[in-house]
Short mmCIF file of C-alpha atoms in Angstrom, two decimals:
data_model
loop_
_atom_site.label_atom_id
_atom_site.label_comp_id
_atom_site.label_asym_id
_atom_site.label_seq_id
_atom_site.Cartn_x
_atom_site.Cartn_y
_atom_site.Cartn_z
CA MET A 1 6.46 24.47 3.53
CA HIS A 2 4.86 21.70 2.56
CA GLY A 3 3.60 20.08 -0.59
CA ALA A 4 0.55 22.04 -1.44
CA GLU A 5 2.30 25.12 0.11
CA ILE A 6 5.24 25.18 -2.50
CA LEU A 7 2.87 24.33 -5.38
CA ALA A 8 0.72 27.22 -4.50
CA LYS A 9 3.65 29.43 -4.36
CA ALA A 10 5.16 28.24 -7.60
CA GLN A 11 2.06 28.80 -9.72
CA GLU A 12 1.21 32.03 -8.34
CA LYS A 13 5.01 33.03 -8.89
CA GLN A 14 4.98 31.32 -12.40
CA CYS A 15 7.62 29.11 -11.49
CA ASP A 16 8.09 25.24 -12.36
CA VAL A 17 8.64 22.37 -9.86
CA PHE A 18 10.47 19.13 -10.23
CA TYR A 19 10.33 16.32 -7.64
CA GLU A 20 10.19 13.30 -10.29
CA ALA A 21 12.61 11.00 -8.06
CA SER A 22 11.38 11.62 -5.00
CA VAL A 23 8.73 9.20 -5.70
CA ALA A 24 9.81 5.80 -7.41
CA GLY A 25 13.51 6.33 -8.16
CA GLY A 26 13.59 5.82 -12.17
CA ILE A 27 10.08 5.45 -12.75
CA PRO A 28 8.91 8.80 -14.50
CA ILE A 29 5.26 8.68 -12.44
CA ILE A 30 5.53 12.61 -11.02
CA ARG A 31 5.14 13.62 -15.02
CA THR A 32 2.65 10.43 -15.58
CA LEU A 33 0.33 11.96 -13.53
CA ILE A 34 0.67 15.47 -13.99
CA GLU A 35 0.69 15.09 -17.86
CA GLY A 36 -0.18 12.04 -19.02
CA PHE A 37 -3.55 11.34 -17.12
CA SER A 38 -4.30 15.26 -17.50
CA SER A 39 -7.57 14.54 -19.24
CA ASP A 40 -8.27 11.26 -17.59
CA ARG A 41 -9.89 10.75 -14.17
CA ILE A 42 -7.70 8.92 -11.59
CA THR A 43 -9.84 6.81 -9.25
CA LYS A 44 -7.19 4.57 -7.40
CA ILE A 45 -3.33 4.31 -7.51
CA MET A 46 -1.87 1.39 -5.81
CA GLY A 47 1.79 1.52 -5.38
CA ILE A 48 4.75 -0.83 -4.39
CA VAL A 49 6.74 1.85 -3.50
CA ASN A 50 9.87 1.23 -1.53
CA GLY A 51 12.41 -1.49 -2.53
CA THR A 52 14.04 -1.95 0.99
CA THR A 53 11.00 -3.72 1.99
CA ASN A 54 9.71 -5.75 -1.13
CA TYR A 55 13.06 -6.64 -1.17
CA ILE A 56 12.89 -8.25 2.84
CA LEU A 57 8.75 -9.60 1.56
CA THR A 58 10.34 -11.07 -1.87
CA LYS A 59 13.45 -13.18 0.19
CA MET A 60 11.20 -14.19 2.68
CA SER A 61 8.32 -15.94 0.44
CA GLN A 62 11.25 -17.33 -1.50
CA GLU A 63 13.13 -18.34 0.63
CA GLY A 64 11.06 -18.99 3.36
CA ALA A 65 13.26 -17.01 6.39
CA SER A 66 12.00 -14.89 8.63
CA TYR A 67 11.93 -10.88 8.92
CA GLU A 68 15.27 -10.48 11.44
CA ASP A 69 17.04 -12.98 9.18
CA VAL A 70 16.09 -10.99 5.68
CA LEU A 71 16.33 -7.55 7.49
CA ALA A 72 19.91 -8.00 8.52
CA GLU A 73 20.99 -9.00 5.16
CA ALA A 74 19.46 -6.44 3.02
CA GLN A 75 21.63 -4.09 5.88
CA GLU A 76 24.47 -5.97 5.43
CA LEU A 77 23.82 -5.20 1.19
CA GLY A 78 23.09 -1.76 1.22
CA TYR A 79 19.46 -2.30 0.47
CA ALA A 80 18.37 -0.96 4.13
CA GLU A 81 19.66 1.58 6.63
CA ALA A 82 20.96 0.91 9.85
CA ASP A 83 17.90 2.36 11.59
CA PRO A 84 15.30 0.98 8.83
CA THR A 85 12.10 2.50 10.76
CA SER A 86 11.27 4.89 8.17
CA ASP A 87 11.33 1.78 5.69
CA VAL A 88 9.95 -0.98 7.31
CA GLU A 89 6.87 0.53 9.30
CA GLY A 90 5.94 2.55 5.72
CA LEU A 91 6.69 5.65 6.84
CA ASP A 92 8.78 6.05 3.44
CA ALA A 93 5.60 4.85 1.61
CA ALA A 94 3.39 6.73 3.06
CA ARG A 95 4.68 10.02 1.70
CA LYS A 96 5.09 9.01 -1.38
CA MET A 97 1.11 8.17 -1.64
CA ALA A 98 0.52 11.31 -0.43
CA ILE A 99 2.35 12.89 -3.39
CA MET A 100 0.80 10.75 -5.69
CA GLY A 101 -2.87 11.07 -4.18
CA THR A 102 -2.25 14.91 -4.36
CA LEU A 103 -1.37 14.94 -8.03
CA GLY A 104 -3.98 12.19 -8.70
CA PHE A 105 -6.83 13.58 -6.85
CA ARG A 106 -5.73 17.26 -7.18
CA THR A 107 -6.51 17.25 -3.22
CA ASN A 108 -4.11 18.09 -0.78
CA VAL A 109 -3.08 14.72 0.57
CA GLU A 110 -1.17 15.25 3.65
CA LEU A 111 1.32 12.41 5.95
CA GLN A 112 -1.06 12.65 8.08
CA ASP A 113 -3.73 11.23 6.24
CA VAL A 114 -2.71 8.00 5.46
CA SER A 115 -3.41 5.49 7.48
CA VAL A 116 0.21 3.13 8.02
CA LYS A 117 1.07 -0.19 9.00
CA GLY A 118 4.69 -1.41 8.60
CA ILE A 119 5.81 -5.18 7.65
CA SER A 120 7.61 -5.31 11.13
CA GLN A 121 5.26 -8.08 12.69
CA VAL A 122 4.94 -9.92 9.20
CA THR A 123 5.92 -13.61 9.98
CA LYS A 124 7.36 -16.17 7.18
CA GLU A 125 4.26 -18.39 8.43
CA ASP A 126 1.90 -15.24 7.46
CA ILE A 127 3.69 -15.58 3.88
CA GLN A 128 3.33 -18.88 3.88
CA TYR A 129 -0.74 -18.92 4.28
CA ALA A 130 -0.59 -16.32 1.45
CA LYS A 131 1.05 -18.30 -0.65
CA ARG A 132 -1.53 -21.24 0.00
CA LEU A 133 -4.30 -19.27 -0.77
CA GLY A 134 -2.60 -17.59 -3.36
CA TYR A 135 -1.62 -14.64 -2.23
CA GLU A 136 1.93 -12.84 -2.20
CA MET A 137 2.34 -10.20 0.34
CA LYS A 138 3.31 -6.94 -0.44
CA LEU A 139 3.80 -3.38 1.35
CA LEU A 140 1.11 -1.66 -0.44
CA GLY A 141 0.31 1.40 -0.55
CA ILE A 142 -3.68 2.48 -2.01
CA ALA A 143 -5.03 5.70 -2.94
CA ASP A 144 -9.00 5.17 -3.41
CA ARG A 145 -11.46 7.64 -4.46
CA GLU A 146 -15.18 7.85 -4.89
CA GLN A 147 -17.07 10.20 -6.27
CA GLU A 148 -14.73 12.77 -4.53
CA GLN A 149 -14.06 10.95 -1.25
CA VAL A 150 -10.55 9.58 -1.19
CA SER A 151 -8.78 7.35 1.11
CA ILE A 152 -5.34 6.22 1.29
CA SER A 153 -2.99 3.66 2.82
CA VAL A 154 -0.24 1.39 3.61
CA GLN A 155 -0.08 -1.91 5.00
CA PRO A 156 0.76 -5.00 4.36
CA THR A 157 -1.20 -6.38 1.89
CA MET A 158 -2.02 -9.97 0.17
CA VAL A 159 -2.00 -9.64 -3.43
CA ARG A 160 -3.87 -12.32 -5.09
CA THR A 161 -0.70 -13.60 -7.71
CA SER A 162 -2.94 -13.27 -10.87
CA HIS A 163 -2.21 -9.49 -10.57
CA PRO A 164 0.51 -7.71 -11.96
CA MET A 165 1.82 -5.96 -8.87
CA ALA A 166 1.83 -10.07 -7.26
CA ALA A 167 4.85 -10.58 -9.74
CA VAL A 168 6.84 -7.32 -8.64
CA ASN A 169 10.13 -8.70 -7.01
CA GLY A 170 13.25 -7.75 -5.14
CA VAL A 171 14.28 -3.69 -5.18
CA PHE A 172 11.90 -2.78 -8.05
CA ASN A 173 9.10 -0.59 -7.77
CA ALA A 174 5.41 -0.34 -9.33
CA VAL A 175 2.69 2.32 -9.61
CA TYR A 176 -0.70 0.38 -10.76
CA VAL A 177 -2.93 3.38 -11.86
CA TYR A 178 -6.78 3.34 -12.58
CA GLY A 179 -8.25 5.85 -14.69
CA GLU A 180 -11.91 6.41 -15.81
CA ALA A 181 -10.94 6.64 -19.37
CA VAL A 182 -8.05 4.17 -19.78
CA GLY A 183 -8.61 1.80 -17.29
CA GLU A 184 -5.83 0.09 -15.76
CA THR A 185 -1.99 1.21 -16.41
CA MET A 186 1.00 -0.27 -14.87
CA PHE A 187 4.44 1.30 -14.40
CA TYR A 188 7.05 -0.81 -13.44
CA GLY A 189 11.14 -0.09 -12.91
CA PRO A 190 14.00 0.22 -10.14
CA GLY A 191 12.64 2.53 -7.28
CA ALA A 192 15.94 3.50 -6.27
CA GLY A 193 20.17 3.66 -6.87
CA GLU A 194 22.27 6.16 -8.24
CA MET A 195 21.85 5.75 -11.88
CA PRO A 196 18.21 5.43 -11.89
CA THR A 197 17.43 8.33 -9.29
CA ALA A 198 19.80 10.62 -11.91
CA THR A 199 18.20 9.71 -14.71
CA SER A 200 15.23 11.16 -12.82
CA VAL A 201 16.62 14.23 -11.62
CA VAL A 202 18.97 15.20 -14.75
CA ALA A 203 15.20 14.26 -16.69
CA ASP A 204 14.00 17.84 -14.55
CA LEU A 205 17.02 19.12 -15.63
CA VAL A 206 16.34 18.96 -19.50
CA ALA A 207 12.55 20.02 -18.60
CA VAL A 208 13.77 23.42 -16.55
CA VAL A 209 16.60 24.26 -19.35
CA LYS A 210 13.21 23.71 -22.23
CA ASN A 211 10.94 25.22 -20.70
CA LEU A 212 13.15 28.43 -20.17
CA LYS A 213 14.22 28.74 -23.63
CA LEU A 214 10.64 28.13 -24.64
CA GLY A 215 9.23 30.44 -22.47
CA VAL A 216 6.82 28.47 -20.82
CA ASN A 217 7.87 27.80 -17.58
CA GLY A 218 5.36 28.09 -14.39
CA LEU A 219 2.67 26.02 -16.46
CA GLN A 220 3.37 22.11 -14.33
CA ALA A 221 2.97 23.46 -10.84
CA ILE A 222 -0.49 22.69 -10.22
CA ALA A 223 -1.74 23.37 -6.87
CA PRO A 224 -4.22 21.26 -5.76
CA TYR A 225 -7.70 22.95 -5.78
CA LYS A 226 -10.35 20.22 -4.81
CA ALA A 227 -11.73 20.34 -1.46
CA LYS A 228 -10.53 17.33 0.70
CA VAL A 229 -13.09 14.75 2.09
CA LEU A 230 -11.51 12.02 3.13
CA LYS A 231 -13.85 8.54 3.53
CA THR A 232 -15.32 7.57 6.91
CA ASP A 233 -14.31 4.11 8.15
CA ASP A 234 -18.11 3.24 7.04
CA GLN A 235 -17.32 3.90 3.67
CA ILE A 236 -13.39 1.99 3.40
CA MET A 237 -14.57 -1.35 1.86
CA PHE A 238 -12.01 -3.98 1.45
CA LYS A 239 -11.41 -8.05 1.72
CA ASN A 240 -9.58 -9.49 4.82
CA PHE A 241 -7.20 -12.16 5.63
CA ILE A 242 -7.69 -13.54 9.33
CA LEU A 243 -5.96 -16.33 11.30
CA LEU A 244 -6.93 -17.25 14.38
CA HIS A 245 -5.94 -19.44 17.14
CA VAL A 246 -8.87 -21.06 19.35
CA ASP A 247 -10.21 -24.17 21.27
CA ASP A 248 -10.23 -27.36 19.62
CA LYS A 249 -13.55 -27.60 20.58
CA ALA A 250 -17.07 -28.33 18.81
CA GLY A 251 -18.83 -25.30 18.37
CA VAL A 252 -16.05 -22.59 17.97
CA LEU A 253 -16.47 -22.23 14.82
CA ALA A 254 -19.91 -21.56 14.93
CA GLN A 255 -19.75 -18.98 17.37
CA ILE A 256 -16.96 -17.19 15.18
CA THR A 257 -18.97 -17.02 11.83
CA GLN A 258 -21.86 -15.60 14.09
CA VAL A 259 -20.04 -12.92 15.34
CA PHE A 260 -19.13 -12.02 11.72
CA ALA A 261 -23.17 -12.21 10.75
CA GLU A 262 -23.88 -10.02 13.74
CA TYR A 263 -21.69 -7.14 11.72
CA GLY A 264 -22.60 -8.16 8.47
CA VAL A 265 -19.45 -9.69 7.36
CA SER A 266 -19.58 -11.59 4.72
CA LEU A 267 -17.17 -14.76 4.55
CA GLU A 268 -15.81 -15.77 1.32
CA SER A 269 -13.84 -18.89 2.36
CA VAL A 270 -13.02 -20.65 5.80
CA VAL A 271 -10.73 -23.08 7.10
CA GLN A 272 -10.08 -25.32 9.63
CA GLN A 273 -7.23 -27.04 10.46
CA PRO A 274 -5.30 -28.53 14.14
CA ASN A 275 -2.14 -26.98 15.39
CA ASP A 276 0.81 -28.98 15.08
CA GLN A 277 1.96 -26.38 18.08
CA THR A 278 0.12 -26.36 20.70
CA PRO A 279 -3.76 -28.07 21.73
CA GLN A 280 -5.64 -26.06 19.54
CA ALA A 281 -6.52 -25.66 15.94
CA GLU A 282 -6.53 -22.58 13.84
CA ILE A 283 -8.82 -20.91 11.32
CA ILE A 284 -8.17 -18.98 8.37
CA ILE A 285 -10.86 -16.24 7.16
CA VAL A 286 -11.15 -14.66 4.33
CA THR A 287 -13.96 -11.83 4.15
CA HIS A 288 -15.91 -10.54 0.90
CA ASN A 289 -15.66 -6.83 0.81
CA ALA A 290 -16.49 -5.22 4.43
CA SER A 291 -16.21 -1.81 6.03
CA LYS A 292 -13.24 -1.23 8.08
CA ALA A 293 -16.06 -0.48 10.83
CA SER A 294 -17.58 -3.71 11.00
CA MET A 295 -14.34 -5.21 10.45
CA ASP A 296 -12.91 -3.27 13.41
CA LYS A 297 -16.06 -4.16 15.38
CA VAL A 298 -15.68 -8.31 14.53
CA LEU A 299 -11.93 -8.03 15.95
CA ASP A 300 -12.66 -6.06 19.06
CA HIS A 301 -15.69 -8.82 20.02
CA PHE A 302 -12.87 -11.29 19.42
CA GLU A 303 -11.13 -9.50 22.00
CA GLY A 304 -13.56 -10.87 24.55
CA LEU A 305 -14.84 -14.48 23.00
CA GLU A 306 -13.47 -17.05 25.66
CA VAL A 307 -12.90 -19.43 22.28
CA ILE A 308 -10.45 -17.45 20.65
CA ARG A 309 -7.20 -17.90 22.11
CA GLU A 310 -5.14 -15.35 19.72
CA ILE A 311 -5.75 -13.51 17.07
CA LYS A 312 -2.76 -13.88 15.35
CA SER A 313 -2.78 -12.00 12.08
CA VAL A 314 -5.01 -9.89 10.04
CA TYR A 315 -4.39 -8.27 6.90
CA ARG A 316 -5.93 -6.36 3.63
CA VAL A 317 -6.63 -8.38 0.35
CA GLU A 318 -6.50 -7.18 -2.72
CA GLY A 319 -7.50 -9.51 -6.03
#
């Protein structure tokens, strides 16, 4: 049985289901989504919900270290598993975003509904570019709802330094929730560790005993009741960062901007500079909000453009 089935069965049998420690360790976000937002309509949830990846990206940002070096250090310190795949490839965060999406949107979000990309391909150069442009790199989970259409993703994201999520460092977690009535809220704390996790587990046990004594058990498990409608790629909108290695000659930038125009993608900023390591140039582009479908077409077009030697990096931008 999976989450929605468990909740439905618990509701049928008038039983409680508690799983606070399953997301964000010591942050009481599960109870908050179920009870604290029961009178509001949540439209967006953003989460830094994996301490391993946040530790790695923080160290890469603060020390200019490589992914490989910081991962090895994290394993030595016990912050990363011997096989870190679930963490660094975003699967752990995706599971947590599926849980929060299900609770926040009252629809059955499954793991296969989450678009997932991990941090193993993030380079220290990517992070340096992000910092230069006023961003921090975070493995960010984003669950978004417009009307009743939802999208859920986990991916390395450049977060504007003025946004509170950019300041979440080390093994700490944070969840940012937007409600139509309350506006923006943020929950921050330790995402793992013996005592934070134990605190959440014991709080659940206390709630079980209290509900049984009061005779009100069975009211907490709310099965998802809304039909799931996933956004199409034409409906998923966000800003993008693109780093290109191109031929260093006249007319290249004009060809590239023409491709963006052809697919209706407007540009927020464009910077061209020489690459000290090669006879090529680097073009750094930040777009305005564009559909995922349009950006996929742009990138496919770039693959066949002779003046582009390499599509070095592509990241979502928030803030």
